[in-house]
Amino acid sequence: MSIKFKNVSYIYNPGSPLEAVGLDDLSFELEEGKFIALVGHTGSGKSTLMQHFNALLKPSSGEIEIAGYKITPETSNKGLKGLRQKVSLVFQFPEAQLFESTVLRDIEYGPKNFGFSDEEAEKVARKWLEKVGLKADVAEKSPFDLSGGQMRRVAIAGVMAYEPDIICLDEPAAGLDPQGRIEMMELFKQYQAEGHTVILVTHNMDDVADYADDVLVMEHGQLIKHDVPREVFKDRDWLFKHHLSEPHSSLFADKLGKAGFVIKQPLTINELADEIAARLKGVPHE
Amino acid sequence: MSDKIINFDHVTFSYPDTESPAVKDLSFSIEKGSWTALIGHNGSGKSTVSKLINGLLAPDDLEKSTITVDGVKLAADTVWDIREKVGIVFQNPDNQFVGATVSDDVAFGLENRAVPREEMVKIVAQAVADVGMADYAGAEPSSLSGGQKQRVAIAGILAVKPKVMILDESTSMLDPEGKQQILDLVRRVKEENDLTVISITHDLDEAALADQVLVMDDGVLIDQGIPREIFAKVDLMEKIGLDIPFVYRLKQLLSGKGIQIPETVTSEEELVKSLCQLNLKM
Ligand SMILES: Nc1ncnc2c1ncn2[C@@H]1O[C@H](COP(=O)(O)OP(=O)(O)OP(=O)(O)O)[C@@H](O)[C@H]1O
Ligand SMILES: Nc1ncnc2c1ncn2[C@@H]1O[C@H](COP(=O)(O)OP(=O)(O)O)[C@@H](O)[C@H]1O
Ligand SMILES: [Mg+2]
Ligand SMILES: [Mg+2]
């Protein structure tokens, strides 16, 4: 199965003085089971798009097919619970959505809402608490007594605990410490490898290069590119024109090249180190 | 007068009903006009320190712990003086929006400081434009994207220009180009007005540009120094859940392949130069 967007547009506050275009005629198809990165400037429409995957926002025009559901401007909210169990969204600033009296209850909320028994819900909650890197003794604390990064982890655990087929994560790594970021990215990658679809918004091009199979690039509400990372990062002039950044290793290789030390464009730091070493050790270049 | 704008002396703080203090016996000082990066893993106590600096939280025992800001010792009757001097942009901007529009929101801090109306309008328009949000001056803060909210929150502090500006993960949702613009802007305002900046960040490439780095681990200040000294301690950084900036990481990978780069090389430009020299010698 795949996720299909056909000429999807979304207008905020239509007909009012605050009318604003959120999405402008998007058409694309995503293969399920992949790790998809969504990038673009602040305000380009990433979060607006993310909220369409589980119909929190419905298109003003156009049509979406996802997880066996068809969503059009006429789709009513009734009967969407099943969709939301299959396709879940971790909001940007998800910590704003925490509300229960303890961390454990907060994580149990989603599973219970989707029909897990109390016992099962507690079991998966404890499991995911650990998976997101929190200590077991956090379980009985109030979520409001946690640090920012700890809250972020609780919010992520709360959605992963009921294991949606498609998980949409809106800048999940912002505010996580460096190792925490890597651990969470690995967790999402593992989740995908186990047969789920991961759609992730990020500004970190190194994460795109390291983890994504497929990249969507947004600008002013439009989809301006849809390709694999290596292709997206290949055209430096295009990136520059759209004010998009590159993986750190590509940028560094470019600086090296300008200083006369030319190597093949690397996407990751390991590729970069390999290229440099091969060059310095006189290994012939392919 | 010393040129230390902030001084912590044996500061310990515990949140109510918790077993161990969130900040333990913390002592450090910050030079006036400097840029300090405060780093540490999630939950290490960074935001707590920022709230202690402006008196939102008070040490467990004011007899044993002393906090001084711009020559004023923190006490019940000085806390308002200190809040005038210190502005914080909090981690989640949603927690600090009070105005109905972007402009109202940015104006809020000035209203509290009795700035004449005419001047205020000018300052607000300038600050909103500086952070690239002029098109949204009349918009409701709640309808903004995450990164736009962060820009507005920063405009709020730049309008006030407090002597000490604390940025708590305030650019975490900006795209790389936007982040650079905002940091350049903060730096410019800081230089022009001789302000002091404390930046709490997980972006180690950003921390590498600070004058001083403070490293927190489980409520304890475990290290402080200039970036090049701190980030040379690769093992320590990894042990406490941090990473090292790109240049240090690449040097480490190269060293694993038998390519040794001198310790004095700590910037990308120096590394490029050093690699080119090695290349010529081949
Ligand atoms: N209101 C509170 N009540 C009780 N404990 C708290 C409260 N706020 C924070 N803590 C705890 O104090 C410790 C330090 O938290 P703090 O918010 O200062 O961390 P931080 O370094 O800013 O982390 P992050 O990078 O995640 O923002 C953590 O263990 C946290 O769980
Ligand atoms: N509730 C809303 N009402 C009006 N405009 C909105 C609303 N939410 C977002 N927008 C606008 O839509 C555009 C895209 O926002 P968003 O999808 O949040 O961007 P991104 O996630 O790419 O940073 C922005 O210009 C933003 O101000
Ligand atoms: Mg967003
Ligand atoms: Mg914090």
XYZ file of C-alpha atoms and ligand atoms in Angstrom:
628
model
C 0.000 0.000 0.000
C 1.083 3.557 -0.402
C 0.166 7.012 0.827
C -1.240 9.187 -1.941
C -1.837 12.924 -2.055
C -3.734 14.209 -5.075
C -3.822 17.981 -5.612
C -4.116 18.677 -1.910
C -4.464 22.306 -0.837
C -5.175 23.698 2.573
C -6.257 27.248 3.390
C -6.179 28.571 6.966
C -9.162 30.754 7.952
C -10.720 30.850 4.480
C -12.669 33.963 3.653
C -11.412 35.914 6.660
C -8.807 38.678 6.690
C -6.434 36.127 8.247
C -6.714 33.788 5.283
C -3.395 32.053 4.628
C -2.273 29.308 2.289
C -0.987 26.304 4.234
C -0.593 23.787 1.420
C -0.618 24.594 -2.256
C -1.603 21.787 -4.624
C 0.500 18.896 -3.327
C 0.630 15.633 -5.234
C 2.939 12.819 -4.248
C 3.042 9.161 -3.389
C 4.961 7.593 -0.499
C 5.764 3.945 -0.202
C 4.805 2.450 3.146
C 7.495 0.939 5.311
C 10.023 3.653 4.501
C 11.772 6.302 6.559
C 10.660 9.605 5.107
C 12.151 12.986 5.992
C 10.219 16.208 5.541
C 12.370 19.334 5.360
C 11.924 23.025 4.580
C 12.144 26.440 6.149
C 10.277 27.633 9.176
C 6.759 28.368 7.991
C 7.021 26.347 4.763
C 4.062 24.129 5.662
C 5.662 21.061 7.220
C 3.477 20.937 10.317
C 0.405 21.698 8.226
C 1.219 18.740 5.991
C 1.900 16.464 8.969
C -1.570 17.140 10.360
C -3.091 15.906 7.099
C -1.641 12.419 7.464
C -4.109 11.571 10.226
C -6.803 14.020 9.165
C -6.429 16.410 12.073
C -6.633 18.905 9.250
C -8.651 17.992 6.176
C -7.769 19.290 2.744
C -9.615 22.370 1.508
C -9.454 20.657 -1.865
C -7.927 17.470 -3.215
C -7.803 13.944 -1.878
C -5.636 11.811 0.380
C -5.385 8.032 0.527
C -3.728 6.613 3.600
C -3.927 3.336 5.551
C -7.049 2.261 3.687
C -8.874 5.545 4.282
C -9.794 8.190 1.775
C -9.861 11.775 3.037
C -11.521 14.590 1.154
C -12.811 18.012 2.224
C -16.174 16.326 2.940
C -14.810 13.579 5.211
C -16.520 13.737 8.585
C -14.727 13.235 11.873
C -16.858 10.231 12.654
C -15.106 6.979 11.981
C -11.639 8.511 12.035
C -10.607 6.906 15.313
C -9.419 3.820 13.448
C -7.309 6.016 11.191
C -5.759 7.778 14.187
C -4.773 4.480 15.719
C -3.025 3.473 12.526
C -1.546 6.879 11.768
C -0.348 8.912 14.738
C 1.214 12.285 15.081
C 3.724 13.491 17.629
C 3.226 17.250 17.563
C 5.862 19.914 17.464
C 6.221 20.820 21.201
C 4.365 17.631 22.185
C 5.112 18.391 25.829
C 2.298 20.929 25.603
C -0.099 17.971 25.317
C 0.921 16.215 28.525
C -1.886 16.376 31.039
C -2.086 13.331 33.313
C -0.983 13.322 36.937
C 1.877 10.907 36.434
C 4.227 10.076 33.607
C 3.039 6.474 33.531
C -0.606 7.511 33.186
C 0.281 9.900 30.446
C 1.938 7.181 28.406
C -0.926 4.745 29.152
C -3.520 7.193 27.894
C -3.072 6.453 24.174
C -3.063 2.657 24.490
C -6.153 2.739 26.759
C -7.924 5.048 24.370
C -7.360 2.484 21.625
C -8.717 -0.416 23.641
C -5.726 -1.876 25.478
C -6.653 -3.394 28.861
C -5.320 -1.613 31.967
C -2.781 -4.315 32.430
C -1.552 -4.260 28.841
C -1.467 -0.480 28.827
C 0.738 -0.412 31.889
C 3.014 -3.026 30.420
C 3.575 -1.194 27.159
C 3.891 2.124 28.980
C 6.714 0.817 31.128
C 8.356 -0.742 28.115
C 8.310 2.485 26.103
C 9.360 4.593 29.069
C 12.556 2.629 29.067
C 12.895 2.606 25.275
C 12.879 6.408 25.121
C 15.711 6.540 27.627
C 13.910 7.490 30.832
C 14.663 5.907 34.164
C 11.954 3.727 35.717
C 11.665 6.027 38.743
C 10.299 8.794 36.526
C 7.068 6.778 36.101
C 5.339 8.091 39.206
C 6.475 11.719 38.801
C 4.231 14.437 37.473
C 5.107 15.091 33.843
C 5.209 18.788 34.668
C 8.106 18.241 37.033
C 10.384 17.059 34.272
C 12.972 18.911 32.249
C 12.094 19.941 28.690
C 13.938 17.050 27.082
C 12.443 14.538 29.495
C 8.916 15.783 28.677
C 9.658 15.412 24.995
C 10.574 11.772 25.582
C 7.391 11.106 27.543
C 5.304 12.565 24.740
C 7.048 10.392 22.155
C 6.628 7.271 24.307
C 2.907 8.018 24.632
C 2.412 7.689 20.891
C 4.829 4.854 20.210
C 3.261 2.761 22.988
C 0.272 1.757 20.870
C 2.528 1.099 17.882
C 0.783 2.898 15.026
C 1.549 1.590 11.521
C 2.546 5.073 10.437
C 4.155 7.451 12.906
C 4.538 11.119 12.036
C 7.058 12.994 14.163
C 7.245 16.792 13.984
C 10.783 17.896 14.897
C 11.013 15.239 17.598
C 14.707 15.705 18.241
C 14.655 19.441 18.987
C 15.659 19.868 22.608
C 17.129 16.415 23.036
C 20.722 16.174 24.137
C 23.170 14.927 21.487
C 23.271 11.308 22.580
C 19.543 11.362 23.237
C 19.007 12.579 19.706
C 21.027 9.713 18.291
C 19.257 7.194 20.537
C 15.853 8.441 19.437
C 16.784 8.463 15.761
C 18.008 4.888 16.163
C 14.752 4.026 17.915
C 12.723 5.429 15.009
C 14.938 3.616 12.525
C 14.453 0.361 14.396
C 10.701 0.963 14.508
C 10.734 1.378 10.754
C 12.866 -1.723 10.265
C 10.231 -3.669 12.203
C 7.721 -2.881 9.494
C 6.310 0.559 10.249
C 6.398 3.801 8.296
C 8.210 6.760 9.825
C 7.624 10.308 8.609
C 9.831 12.840 10.335
C 10.241 16.598 10.159
C 13.758 17.799 10.778
C 16.150 20.661 10.143
C 19.106 18.397 10.692
C 20.436 17.444 7.273
C 22.876 15.007 8.855
C 19.893 13.057 10.156
C 18.336 13.153 6.705
C 21.547 11.789 5.193
C 22.002 9.174 7.912
C 18.469 7.846 8.213
C 16.045 8.779 5.443
C 15.105 6.645 2.418
C 13.050 9.384 0.890
C 12.910 13.179 1.264
C 10.094 15.683 0.754
C 11.164 19.326 0.495
C 8.583 22.055 1.185
C 8.704 25.748 0.336
C 5.876 28.286 0.695
C 3.294 25.516 1.014
C 4.516 23.721 -2.105
C 6.368 20.485 -2.562
C 9.498 21.493 -4.458
C 11.325 18.168 -4.429
C 10.725 14.508 -3.696
C 13.724 12.232 -4.068
C 16.268 10.066 -2.272
C 18.780 11.951 -0.057
C 21.730 11.489 -2.378
C 19.855 13.097 -5.268
C 18.461 15.897 -3.114
C 21.918 16.808 -1.860
C 23.644 16.414 -5.219
C 22.583 19.709 -6.738
C 24.393 22.303 -4.689
C 23.177 25.252 -6.762
C 19.579 24.185 -6.344
C 20.032 23.856 -2.574
C 21.666 27.244 -2.420
C 18.906 28.845 -4.446
C 16.326 27.478 -2.024
C 18.353 28.404 1.061
C 18.565 24.794 2.108
C 21.411 23.457 4.104
C 23.476 20.363 3.388
C 24.870 17.566 5.487
C 27.826 18.855 7.458
C 30.150 16.417 5.695
C 29.169 17.668 2.240
C 29.808 21.233 3.315
C 33.190 20.331 4.699
C 34.119 18.418 1.530
C 33.204 21.504 -0.437
C 35.585 23.638 1.633
C 38.296 21.068 1.093
C 37.629 21.075 -2.641
C 37.874 24.848 -2.810
C 41.282 24.599 -1.126
C 42.442 22.155 -3.793
C 41.786 18.871 -2.000
C 39.022 17.438 -4.157
C 37.079 14.365 -3.017
C 33.812 12.701 -3.980
C 30.813 14.297 -2.244
C 30.168 12.434 1.014
C 26.805 12.368 2.792
C 27.960 11.137 6.173
C 30.972 11.792 8.351
C 32.126 8.199 7.927
C 32.088 8.547 4.158
C 33.993 11.805 4.539
C 36.689 10.261 6.709
C 36.997 7.321 4.302
C 37.395 9.613 1.317
C 40.029 11.731 3.027
C 41.952 8.707 4.216
C 41.827 7.045 0.805
C 43.167 10.211 -0.725
C 45.969 10.730 1.756
C 47.039 7.146 1.627
C 47.260 7.318 -2.129
C 44.668 4.625 -2.696
C 43.600 5.110 -6.296
C 40.314 6.905 -6.665
C 37.457 5.075 -8.349
C 33.058 46.926 40.919
C 34.241 43.654 39.536
C 33.631 42.788 35.920
C 31.800 39.629 36.929
C 28.153 40.170 36.142
C 26.960 36.875 37.612
C 28.391 35.040 40.540
C 27.180 31.770 42.088
C 28.712 30.727 45.353
C 27.847 27.267 46.731
C 24.342 27.296 45.326
C 22.152 24.307 46.108
C 18.541 24.001 45.035
C 15.949 21.236 45.419
C 12.480 21.130 43.900
C 9.763 20.451 46.498
C 9.192 16.780 47.330
C 12.276 15.486 45.577
C 14.998 13.363 47.103
C 18.082 14.924 45.652
C 18.854 18.537 44.725
C 18.517 19.512 41.043
C 21.540 21.792 41.482
C 24.302 20.894 43.917
C 26.863 23.231 45.438
C 27.281 25.207 42.270
C 29.959 27.895 42.064
C 30.887 29.836 38.940
C 31.081 33.322 37.589
C 30.343 34.962 34.291
C 32.208 37.907 32.903
C 30.328 41.001 31.838
C 29.987 41.245 28.072
C 30.798 37.579 27.481
C 28.935 34.778 25.695
C 28.600 31.648 27.780
C 27.306 28.307 26.530
C 25.655 26.142 29.175
C 25.579 22.522 28.070
C 24.615 19.193 29.629
C 22.345 16.208 29.083
C 18.558 16.408 29.443
C 17.688 16.910 33.074
C 21.183 17.968 34.101
C 19.962 21.233 35.629
C 20.493 23.877 32.961
C 17.030 25.418 32.988
C 17.058 25.303 36.768
C 20.257 27.372 36.780
C 18.668 29.909 34.466
C 15.683 30.277 36.782
C 17.999 30.692 39.766
C 19.810 33.510 37.992
C 16.672 35.598 37.638
C 15.166 34.653 40.966
C 12.263 32.587 39.647
C 13.642 29.894 41.928
C 15.504 30.548 45.173
C 18.309 28.444 46.660
C 17.379 26.042 49.487
C 19.287 28.065 52.044
C 20.043 31.711 51.366
C 22.588 31.746 54.177
C 24.809 29.152 52.572
C 24.202 29.986 48.922
C 24.935 33.369 47.388
C 23.832 34.558 43.969
C 24.947 37.970 42.779
C 23.773 39.604 39.570
C 25.319 42.855 38.406
C 26.455 43.686 41.910
C 23.098 42.947 43.539
C 22.842 40.049 45.933
C 19.719 37.957 45.443
C 17.345 38.237 48.380
C 13.606 38.545 48.880
C 13.746 42.334 48.573
C 16.059 42.485 45.552
C 14.427 39.894 43.354
C 12.547 42.498 41.304
C 15.719 44.484 40.673
C 17.342 41.343 39.441
C 14.465 40.415 37.133
C 14.851 43.812 35.475
C 18.400 42.903 34.625
C 17.843 39.359 33.395
C 15.657 38.273 30.493
C 15.003 34.631 29.681
C 13.631 33.148 26.490
C 12.134 29.902 27.714
C 12.490 26.503 26.145
C 8.903 26.273 24.921
C 7.748 29.633 23.533
C 4.085 28.729 24.051
C 4.639 29.163 27.748
C 5.427 32.825 27.443
C 3.056 34.351 24.918
C 0.733 36.844 26.547
C -0.216 39.249 23.754
C -3.105 38.920 21.311
C -0.846 39.770 18.394
C 2.831 39.374 17.689
C 3.411 43.104 18.249
C 1.493 43.173 21.535
C 3.487 40.274 22.700
C 6.828 41.842 21.887
C 5.657 45.077 23.548
C 4.792 43.351 26.794
C 8.239 43.519 28.350
C 8.509 47.215 27.543
C 5.130 48.063 29.028
C 6.412 46.684 32.289
C 9.367 48.997 32.069
C 7.359 52.182 31.530
C 8.766 53.059 28.127
C 6.863 55.981 26.513
C 4.267 54.783 24.038
C 5.760 56.417 20.951
C 9.187 55.026 21.558
C 7.718 51.633 22.360
C 5.951 51.381 19.019
C 9.228 52.122 17.276
C 11.256 49.616 19.281
C 8.675 46.892 18.798
C 8.455 47.377 15.044
C 12.243 47.273 14.839
C 12.564 44.107 16.925
C 9.814 42.331 14.984
C 11.472 43.290 11.703
C 14.927 42.289 12.954
C 13.815 38.714 13.592
C 12.193 38.554 10.158
C 8.590 38.601 11.354
C 7.402 41.984 10.018
C 4.824 40.283 7.797
C 3.298 38.677 10.860
C 3.190 41.698 13.202
C -0.607 41.543 13.428
C -0.883 37.748 13.569
C -1.946 35.781 16.618
C 1.062 34.084 18.228
C -0.861 30.797 18.465
C -1.260 30.627 14.693
C 2.472 30.722 14.033
C 4.710 27.827 13.117
C 7.119 26.561 15.790
C 10.145 28.378 14.412
C 8.140 31.577 13.933
C 7.135 31.419 17.604
C 10.774 31.158 18.563
C 11.596 34.221 16.484
C 8.861 36.212 18.214
C 10.044 35.116 21.649
C 13.532 36.350 20.781
C 12.156 39.661 19.508
C 10.567 40.089 22.928
C 13.894 39.974 24.700
C 15.750 42.020 22.083
C 13.201 44.814 22.496
C 13.984 45.031 26.206
C 17.759 44.511 25.960
C 18.224 43.302 29.519
C 21.808 43.291 30.793
C 21.788 39.502 30.836
C 20.017 37.570 28.099
C 19.439 33.876 28.682
C 18.430 31.828 25.661
C 17.147 28.423 26.738
C 17.163 26.258 23.593
C 15.585 29.212 21.886
C 16.594 28.451 18.341
C 16.026 24.697 18.378
C 13.214 24.809 15.835
C 14.773 27.186 13.351
C 16.149 26.004 10.053
C 19.948 26.279 9.849
C 19.950 29.512 7.894
C 17.363 31.105 10.162
C 19.269 29.993 13.204
C 22.452 31.608 11.948
C 20.612 34.863 11.243
C 19.099 34.957 14.700
C 22.371 34.150 16.454
C 24.154 36.830 14.429
C 21.438 39.263 15.416
C 21.718 38.424 19.105
C 25.469 38.781 18.869
C 25.168 42.176 17.221
C 22.745 43.483 19.849
C 24.983 42.098 22.565
C 28.098 43.813 21.147
C 26.354 47.130 20.531
C 24.926 47.289 24.028
C 27.628 45.494 25.993
C 25.183 42.808 27.122
C 25.959 39.365 28.481
C 24.553 36.238 26.851
C 24.043 32.804 28.330
C 22.984 30.290 25.740
C 21.659 26.914 26.833
C 22.092 24.670 23.853
C 22.489 21.128 22.596
C 24.076 22.407 19.406
C 27.736 21.903 20.117
C 28.845 23.675 16.978
C 27.100 26.707 18.419
C 28.665 26.158 21.839
C 32.077 25.994 20.194
C 31.735 29.714 19.355
C 31.210 30.834 22.964
C 33.802 32.599 25.113
C 33.203 30.134 27.890
C 31.500 26.754 28.228
C 29.898 25.513 31.440
C 29.209 21.784 31.569
C 26.484 20.429 33.824
C 26.023 16.800 34.750
C 23.319 15.634 37.168
C 23.111 18.999 38.920
C 26.843 19.416 39.251
C 29.079 21.757 37.285
C 31.662 19.260 36.170
C 33.753 21.439 33.945
C 34.196 24.946 32.674
C 36.594 26.575 30.299
C 37.157 27.814 26.793
C 35.573 25.654 24.088
C 38.786 24.209 22.723
C 39.799 22.902 26.132
C 36.385 21.476 26.890
C 35.803 19.737 23.579
C 39.243 18.208 23.554
C 37.953 15.971 26.366
C 36.220 13.557 24.034
C 35.806 10.777 26.569
C 34.321 13.032 29.221
C 31.842 14.504 26.749
C 30.659 11.084 25.687
C 30.479 9.784 29.214
C 28.017 12.469 30.229
C 25.714 12.029 27.249
C 27.111 14.780 25.086
C 28.782 14.719 21.756
C 31.653 16.715 20.362
C 31.593 19.304 17.577
C 32.056 18.195 13.991
C 35.751 19.092 13.699
C 36.669 17.092 16.779
C 34.577 14.136 15.624
C 36.255 14.131 12.203
C 39.725 14.402 13.743
C 38.883 11.434 15.922
C 37.723 9.337 12.944
C 40.839 10.295 10.978
C 43.085 9.443 13.869
C 41.467 5.987 13.897
C 42.701 5.650 10.322
C 46.219 6.658 11.233
C 45.920 10.300 10.216
C 47.039 12.503 13.092
C 45.976 16.127 13.147
C 47.668 18.511 15.630
C 45.728 19.378 18.782
C 45.885 23.060 17.950
C 43.528 22.463 15.026
C 40.049 23.259 16.352
C 38.182 24.981 13.528
C 37.059 23.764 10.120
C 39.303 26.277 8.391
C 42.341 25.045 10.298
C 41.447 21.449 9.548
C 41.113 22.168 5.823
C 44.529 23.816 5.895
C 46.085 21.000 7.821
C 44.658 18.353 5.473
C 45.841 20.255 2.413
C 49.348 20.382 3.843
C 49.297 16.633 4.460
C 48.038 16.108 0.939
C 50.935 18.076 -0.533
C 53.451 16.030 1.395
C 52.160 12.792 -0.091
N 9.130 21.632 38.672
C 9.925 20.602 38.977
N 9.672 19.807 40.053
C 10.467 18.759 40.356
N 11.563 18.403 39.646
C 11.888 19.158 38.582
C 11.091 20.290 38.192
N 11.652 20.841 37.070
C 12.748 20.105 36.797
N 12.897 19.090 37.691
C 13.985 18.097 37.711
O 15.214 18.775 37.955
C 16.254 18.261 37.144
C 16.879 19.373 36.308
O 15.909 19.879 35.407
P 16.199 21.051 34.374
O 14.885 21.455 33.772
O 17.007 22.108 35.027
O 17.095 20.280 33.290
P 17.735 20.796 31.927
O 19.209 20.626 32.048
O 17.236 22.131 31.576
O 17.231 19.678 30.892
P 16.754 19.776 29.351
O 17.964 19.729 28.488
O 15.961 18.511 29.168
O 15.922 21.006 29.206
C 15.628 17.115 36.340
O 15.920 15.902 36.982
C 14.139 17.404 36.373
O 13.401 16.197 36.304
N -3.681 27.993 12.884
C -3.151 28.747 11.921
N -3.813 29.836 11.453
C -3.270 30.618 10.458
N -2.069 30.388 9.884
C -1.368 29.324 10.311
C -1.854 28.450 11.347
N -0.929 27.491 11.570
C 0.082 27.746 10.724
N -0.172 28.837 9.962
C 0.708 29.432 8.940
O 0.916 28.494 7.898
C 2.271 28.529 7.456
C 2.890 27.133 7.580
O 2.993 26.775 8.965
P 3.570 25.401 9.456
O 2.959 24.299 8.678
O 3.404 25.375 10.933
O 5.112 25.573 9.043
P 6.402 24.685 9.388
O 5.962 23.518 10.186
O 6.966 24.311 8.044
O 7.353 25.579 10.120
C 3.001 29.576 8.329
O 3.109 30.786 7.615
C 2.097 29.741 9.530
O 2.178 31.037 10.074
Mg 6.373 23.143 12.220
Mg 15.884 22.775 30.079
